[in-house]
Amino acid sequence: MAHITTSVEYGIHGLLWLVGNDGKALSSREIAEIQGISPSFLAKIFPKLEKAGIVAASEGVRGGYRLGRAADEITFLQIVDAIEGEKPLFDCQEVRERCALFTGGVPGWATSGTCAIHAVMKQAEKAMRDALAAQTLGEVASRFSRKAPESFFADFKEWADERQTTRTARTGRPVRDGPS
Amino acid sequence: MAHITTSVEYGIHGLLWLVGNDGKALSSREIAEIQGISPSFLAKIFPKLEKAGIVAASEGVRGGYRLGRAADEITFLQIVDAIEGEKPLFDCQEVRERCALFTGGVPGWATSGTCAIHAVMKQAEKAMRDALAAQTLGEVASRFSRKAPESFFADFKEWADERQTTRTARTGRPVRDGPS
DNA sequence: TAAACGCAGACTAAGTTAGTCCTCGTTAAT
DNA sequence: ATTAACGAGGACTAACTTAGTCTGCGTTTA
């Protein structure tokens, strides 16, 4: 399995739908359903985005998620860190402290500063993080907009509107018709 | 756990000892022992480096490992790929194919080219790999040499020489003294 | 011929990931 | 006032990965 998880993938896909929804809220179930992924799994991802301020949640019956700030101010790095929690690329085991030549105590020169190998890994991690920080949700969304036909967005609006009405229409009917 | 494993860490530390051993072979047990790590675990790492040509193995009683080429021509990326096997940073699940708006077949424009999210991740992965490819074993070894005192290398040579003699001195004595 | 090697595979324990399910408090519409 | 839709959170599971051990095999040198 890869280091950037499918949770991040689902999260970003979900966020892209919010970008295209004109500031209106979508519930986590709707976001999951329109993408064909597990609703209960997505429901564990969005609270993390909420804690990071990437989305704003509204509770209750017509609640859901909106973007917490402008799509241009949400970077991929922020999303990855929000969902995965800033796990380092490399976890230095400090092998240099275990060298058998150091009988009776590790000398200062050996442990001063960062381990040379760790330094290389940190540099590589920074390169990756910089690349992720250079991409925003807004840019990717508009890249997608240029690719998709206008009918697609019309279909989405229609789908969202229908959801908006049917989810209130279901209310107030206590389902007592089956095994009673 | 991190994406760059401790196997890579142990492998690089081991290779650095080979750099400082003047082309002479060290057995995997010696490399493990001088670093205070598990011999049996290290014994699983070095065959991977051998397959990649990073080290050359010699079998038999005085065998062991040497560098397969000049330390300046061994990059960190090569080592990581040799040990971990080129695992991608991100494994695209092709969520775009599951969109619920695509009733009855996914349109061509949606699946043509690389997924926009995947493209960002690939870019980040490339940045990381480029950083790893820019660092060689030789550079890190000489960086370490400037830090360590001359006495350290003298200690190492002494240790290696003693190993060289004692491991043949043990030969030829069938140990039959215990429970017989 | 024995011991020191590299090599390969089976095995285990712990941790992570993807995913499900259930309960709770909140909110809007009836 | 209920009811059902919502977010939030925790317990739980199955599959996979990682770190590490152990055993057996073929090779090589003394």
Coordinates of N, CA, C and O in Angstrom, one line a residue, chain A residues 60-147:
Chain A
G60 N -27.7 18.7 12.0 CA -29.1 18.7 11.8 C -29.6 18.2 10.5 O -28.8 17.9 9.6
V61 N -30.9 18.2 10.4 CA -31.6 17.5 9.3 C -31.2 18.0 7.9 O -31.2 17.3 6.9
R62 N -31.0 19.3 7.7 CA -30.6 19.8 6.4 C -29.2 20.2 6.4 O -28.7 21.1 5.6
G63 N -28.4 19.6 7.3 CA -27.0 20.0 7.4 C -26.1 19.4 6.3 O -26.6 18.8 5.3
G64 N -24.8 19.5 6.5 CA -23.9 19.0 5.5 C -22.6 19.8 5.6 O -22.3 20.4 6.6
Y65 N -21.8 19.7 4.5 CA -20.5 20.3 4.5 C -20.4 21.4 3.3 O -21.0 21.2 2.3
R66 N -19.8 22.5 3.7 CA -19.4 23.5 2.7 C -17.9 23.7 2.8 O -17.3 23.3 3.8
L67 N -17.3 24.3 1.8 CA -15.8 24.6 1.9 C -15.7 25.6 3.1 O -16.5 26.5 3.2
G68 N -14.6 25.5 3.8 CA -14.3 26.4 4.9 C -13.7 27.7 4.5 O -13.7 28.6 5.2
R69 N -13.1 27.7 3.3 CA -12.5 28.9 2.8 C -12.4 28.7 1.2 O -12.8 27.7 0.7
A70 N -11.9 29.7 0.6 CA -11.9 29.7 -0.9 C -11.0 28.5 -1.4 O -10.0 28.2 -0.8
A71 N -11.5 27.9 -2.5 CA -10.8 26.8 -3.0 C -9.4 27.0 -3.4 O -8.5 26.1 -3.4
D72 N -9.1 28.3 -3.7 CA -7.7 28.6 -4.1 C -6.8 28.7 -2.9 O -5.6 28.7 -3.1
E73 N -7.4 28.7 -1.7 CA -6.6 28.7 -0.5 C -6.5 27.4 0.2 O -6.1 27.3 1.4
I74 N -6.9 26.4 -0.5 CA -6.8 25.0 0.1 C -5.8 24.2 -0.8 O -6.0 24.0 -1.9
T75 N -4.7 23.9 -0.1 CA -3.6 23.2 -0.8 C -3.8 21.7 -0.6 O -4.3 21.2 0.4
F76 N -3.2 20.9 -1.5 CA -3.1 19.5 -1.4 C -2.4 19.1 -0.1 O -2.8 18.1 0.5
L77 N -1.4 19.8 0.2 CA -0.6 19.4 1.4 C -1.5 19.6 2.7 O -1.5 18.7 3.6
Q78 N -2.3 20.6 2.7 CA -3.2 20.8 3.9 C -4.2 19.6 4.0 O -4.5 19.2 5.1
I79 N -4.7 19.2 2.8 CA -5.6 18.1 2.8 C -5.0 16.8 3.3 O -5.5 16.1 4.2
V80 N -3.8 16.5 2.8 CA -3.1 15.3 3.2 C -2.8 15.3 4.7 O -3.0 14.3 5.4
D81 N -2.3 16.4 5.2 CA -2.0 16.5 6.6 C -3.2 16.4 7.5 O -3.2 15.8 8.5
A82 N -4.3 17.0 7.0 CA -5.5 17.0 7.8 C -6.0 15.5 7.9 O -6.5 15.1 9.0
I83 N -5.9 14.8 6.9 CA -6.5 13.4 6.9 C -5.5 12.4 7.5 O -5.8 11.5 8.2
E84 N -4.2 12.5 7.1 CA -3.2 11.5 7.6 C -2.4 11.9 8.8 O -1.8 11.1 9.4
G85 N -2.4 13.2 9.1 CA -1.8 13.6 10.4 C -0.3 13.8 10.4 O 0.3 13.4 11.4
E86 N 0.2 14.3 9.3 CA 1.7 14.7 9.3 C 2.6 13.5 9.7 O 3.5 13.7 10.5
K87 N 2.4 12.4 9.1 CA 3.3 11.3 9.3 C 4.6 11.5 8.6 O 4.5 11.8 7.4
P88 N 5.7 11.3 9.2 CA 7.0 11.5 8.5 C 7.2 10.4 7.4 O 6.8 9.3 7.6
L89 N 7.9 10.8 6.4 CA 8.3 9.9 5.3 C 9.2 8.8 5.9 O 9.2 7.7 5.4
F90 N 10.1 9.2 6.8 CA 11.1 8.3 7.3 C 11.2 8.5 8.8 O 11.1 9.6 9.4
D91 N 11.4 7.3 9.5 CA 11.4 7.3 10.9 C 12.8 6.9 11.4 O 13.1 5.7 11.5
C92 N 13.7 7.8 11.7 CA 15.1 7.5 12.0 C 15.2 6.7 13.3 O 14.7 7.0 14.3
Q93 N 15.9 5.5 13.1 CA 16.1 4.6 14.3 C 17.3 4.9 15.1 O 17.7 4.2 16.0
E94 N 18.1 6.0 14.7 CA 19.3 6.4 15.4 C 20.3 5.2 15.5 O 20.8 4.9 16.6
V95 N 20.6 4.6 14.4 CA 21.5 3.5 14.4 C 22.9 3.9 14.8 O 23.6 3.1 15.4
R96 N 23.2 5.1 14.6 CA 24.6 5.6 14.9 C 24.9 5.5 16.4 O 26.0 5.4 16.8
E97 N 23.8 5.4 17.2 CA 24.1 5.3 18.7 C 24.4 3.8 19.1 O 24.8 3.6 20.2
R98 N 24.2 2.9 18.1 CA 24.4 1.5 18.5 C 25.7 0.9 18.0 O 25.9 -0.3 18.1
C99 N 26.6 1.8 17.4 CA 27.8 1.3 16.8 C 28.7 0.5 17.9 O 28.9 1.0 18.9
A100 N 29.1 -0.7 17.4 CA 29.8 -1.6 18.4 C 31.2 -1.0 18.7 O 31.8 -1.4 19.6
L101 N 31.7 -0.1 17.8 CA 33.0 0.5 18.1 C 33.0 1.4 19.3 O 34.1 1.7 19.9
F102 N 31.8 1.9 19.6 CA 31.7 2.8 20.7 C 31.6 2.1 22.0 O 30.5 1.9 22.6
T103 N 32.7 1.5 22.5 CA 32.6 0.8 23.8 C 32.6 1.7 24.9 O 33.4 2.6 25.1
G104 N 31.5 1.6 25.7 CA 31.4 2.5 26.9 C 31.1 3.9 26.5 O 31.9 4.8 26.7
G105 N 29.9 4.1 26.0 CA 29.4 5.5 25.7 C 29.6 6.0 24.3 O 30.7 5.7 23.7
V106 N 28.6 6.6 23.8 CA 28.7 7.2 22.4 C 29.3 8.6 22.5 O 28.9 9.4 23.2
P107 N 30.4 8.8 21.7 CA 31.0 10.1 21.7 C 30.1 11.2 21.1 O 29.2 10.9 20.3
G108 N 30.3 12.4 21.5 CA 29.5 13.5 21.1 C 29.5 13.8 19.6 O 28.4 14.1 19.1
W109 N 30.6 13.7 19.0 CA 30.6 14.0 17.5 C 29.7 13.1 16.7 O 29.2 13.4 15.7
A110 N 29.5 11.9 17.3 CA 28.7 10.9 16.5 C 27.2 11.2 16.6 O 26.4 10.9 15.6
T111 N 26.7 11.9 17.6 CA 25.3 12.1 17.7 C 24.9 13.6 17.6 O 23.7 13.9 17.6
S112 N 25.9 14.4 17.4 CA 25.6 15.8 17.2 C 25.0 16.1 15.9 O 25.3 15.5 14.9
G113 N 24.0 17.0 15.8 CA 23.3 17.3 14.6 C 22.5 16.2 14.1 O 22.3 15.2 14.8
T114 N 21.9 16.4 12.9 CA 21.0 15.3 12.3 C 21.8 14.2 11.7 O 22.9 14.5 11.1
C115 N 21.4 13.0 11.8 CA 22.0 11.9 11.1 C 22.0 12.2 9.6 O 21.0 12.7 9.1
A116 N 23.1 11.9 9.0 CA 23.3 12.3 7.6 C 22.3 11.6 6.7 O 21.8 12.2 5.7
I117 N 21.9 10.4 7.0 CA 20.9 9.7 6.2 C 19.6 10.3 6.4 O 18.8 10.6 5.5
H118 N 19.3 10.6 7.7 CA 18.0 11.3 8.0 C 17.9 12.6 7.3 O 16.8 13.0 6.8
A119 N 19.0 13.3 7.2 CA 19.0 14.6 6.5 C 18.6 14.5 5.1 O 17.8 15.3 4.5
V120 N 19.1 13.5 4.4 CA 18.7 13.3 3.0 C 17.2 13.0 2.9 O 16.5 13.5 2.0
M121 N 16.7 12.1 3.8 CA 15.3 11.8 3.7 C 14.4 13.0 4.0 O 13.4 13.2 3.4
K122 N 14.8 13.8 4.9 CA 14.1 15.0 5.2 C 14.0 15.9 4.0 O 13.0 16.6 3.7
Q123 N 15.1 16.0 3.3 CA 15.2 16.9 2.1 C 14.2 16.3 1.1 O 13.5 17.1 0.4
A124 N 14.2 15.0 0.9 CA 13.3 14.4 -0.1 C 11.8 14.6 0.4 O 11.0 14.9 -0.5
E125 N 11.6 14.5 1.6 CA 10.2 14.8 2.1 C 9.8 16.2 1.9 O 8.7 16.5 1.5
K126 N 10.7 17.1 2.1 CA 10.4 18.5 1.9 C 10.1 18.8 0.4 O 9.1 19.5 0.1
A127 N 10.8 18.1 -0.5 CA 10.6 18.3 -1.9 C 9.2 17.8 -2.2 O 8.4 18.5 -3.0
M128 N 8.8 16.7 -1.6 CA 7.4 16.2 -1.9 C 6.4 17.2 -1.3 O 5.4 17.5 -2.0
R129 N 6.6 17.6 -0.1 CA 5.6 18.5 0.5 C 5.5 19.8 -0.2 O 4.4 20.4 -0.3
D130 N 6.6 20.3 -0.7 CA 6.6 21.6 -1.4 C 5.7 21.4 -2.7 O 5.0 22.3 -3.1
A131 N 5.9 20.3 -3.3 CA 5.1 20.0 -4.5 C 3.6 19.9 -4.2 O 2.8 20.5 -5.0
L132 N 3.3 19.3 -3.1 CA 1.9 19.2 -2.7 C 1.3 20.6 -2.3 O 0.1 20.9 -2.5
A133 N 2.2 21.4 -1.7 CA 1.7 22.7 -1.2 C 1.5 23.7 -2.4 O 0.8 24.7 -2.3
A134 N 2.1 23.4 -3.6 CA 2.0 24.2 -4.7 C 0.7 24.0 -5.5 O 0.4 24.8 -6.4
Q135 N -0.1 23.0 -5.1 CA -1.3 22.7 -5.9 C -2.5 23.0 -5.0 O -2.6 22.6 -3.9
T136 N -3.4 23.8 -5.5 CA -4.6 24.1 -4.8 C -5.9 23.4 -5.4 O -5.9 23.0 -6.5
L137 N -6.9 23.2 -4.5 CA -8.1 22.6 -4.9 C -8.7 23.4 -6.1 O -9.2 22.8 -7.1
G138 N -8.6 24.7 -6.0 CA -9.2 25.6 -7.0 C -8.6 25.4 -8.4 O -9.3 25.3 -9.4
E139 N -7.3 25.2 -8.4 CA -6.6 25.0 -9.7 C -7.0 23.7 -10.3 O -7.3 23.6 -11.5
V140 N -7.1 22.6 -9.5 CA -7.4 21.3 -10.1 C -8.9 21.3 -10.5 O -9.3 20.8 -11.5
A141 N -9.8 22.0 -9.7 CA -11.2 22.1 -10.1 C -11.3 22.8 -11.4 O -12.1 22.4 -12.3
S142 N -10.6 23.9 -11.7 CA -10.8 24.6 -12.9 C -10.2 23.9 -14.1 O -10.6 24.0 -15.2
R143 N -9.1 23.1 -13.8 CA -8.5 22.2 -14.8 C -9.6 21.2 -15.2 O -9.7 20.9 -16.4
F144 N -10.3 20.7 -14.3 CA -11.4 19.8 -14.6 C -12.5 20.4 -15.4 O -13.1 19.9 -16.3
S145 N -12.9 21.7 -15.0 CA -13.9 22.4 -15.6 C -13.7 22.5 -17.1 O -14.6 22.5 -18.0
R146 N -12.4 22.8 -17.5 CA -12.1 23.0 -18.9 C -12.2 21.7 -19.7 O -12.4 21.7 -20.9
K147 N -12.2 20.6 -18.9 CA -12.2 19.3 -19.6 C -13.7 18.8 -19.8 O -14.0 18.2 -20.8

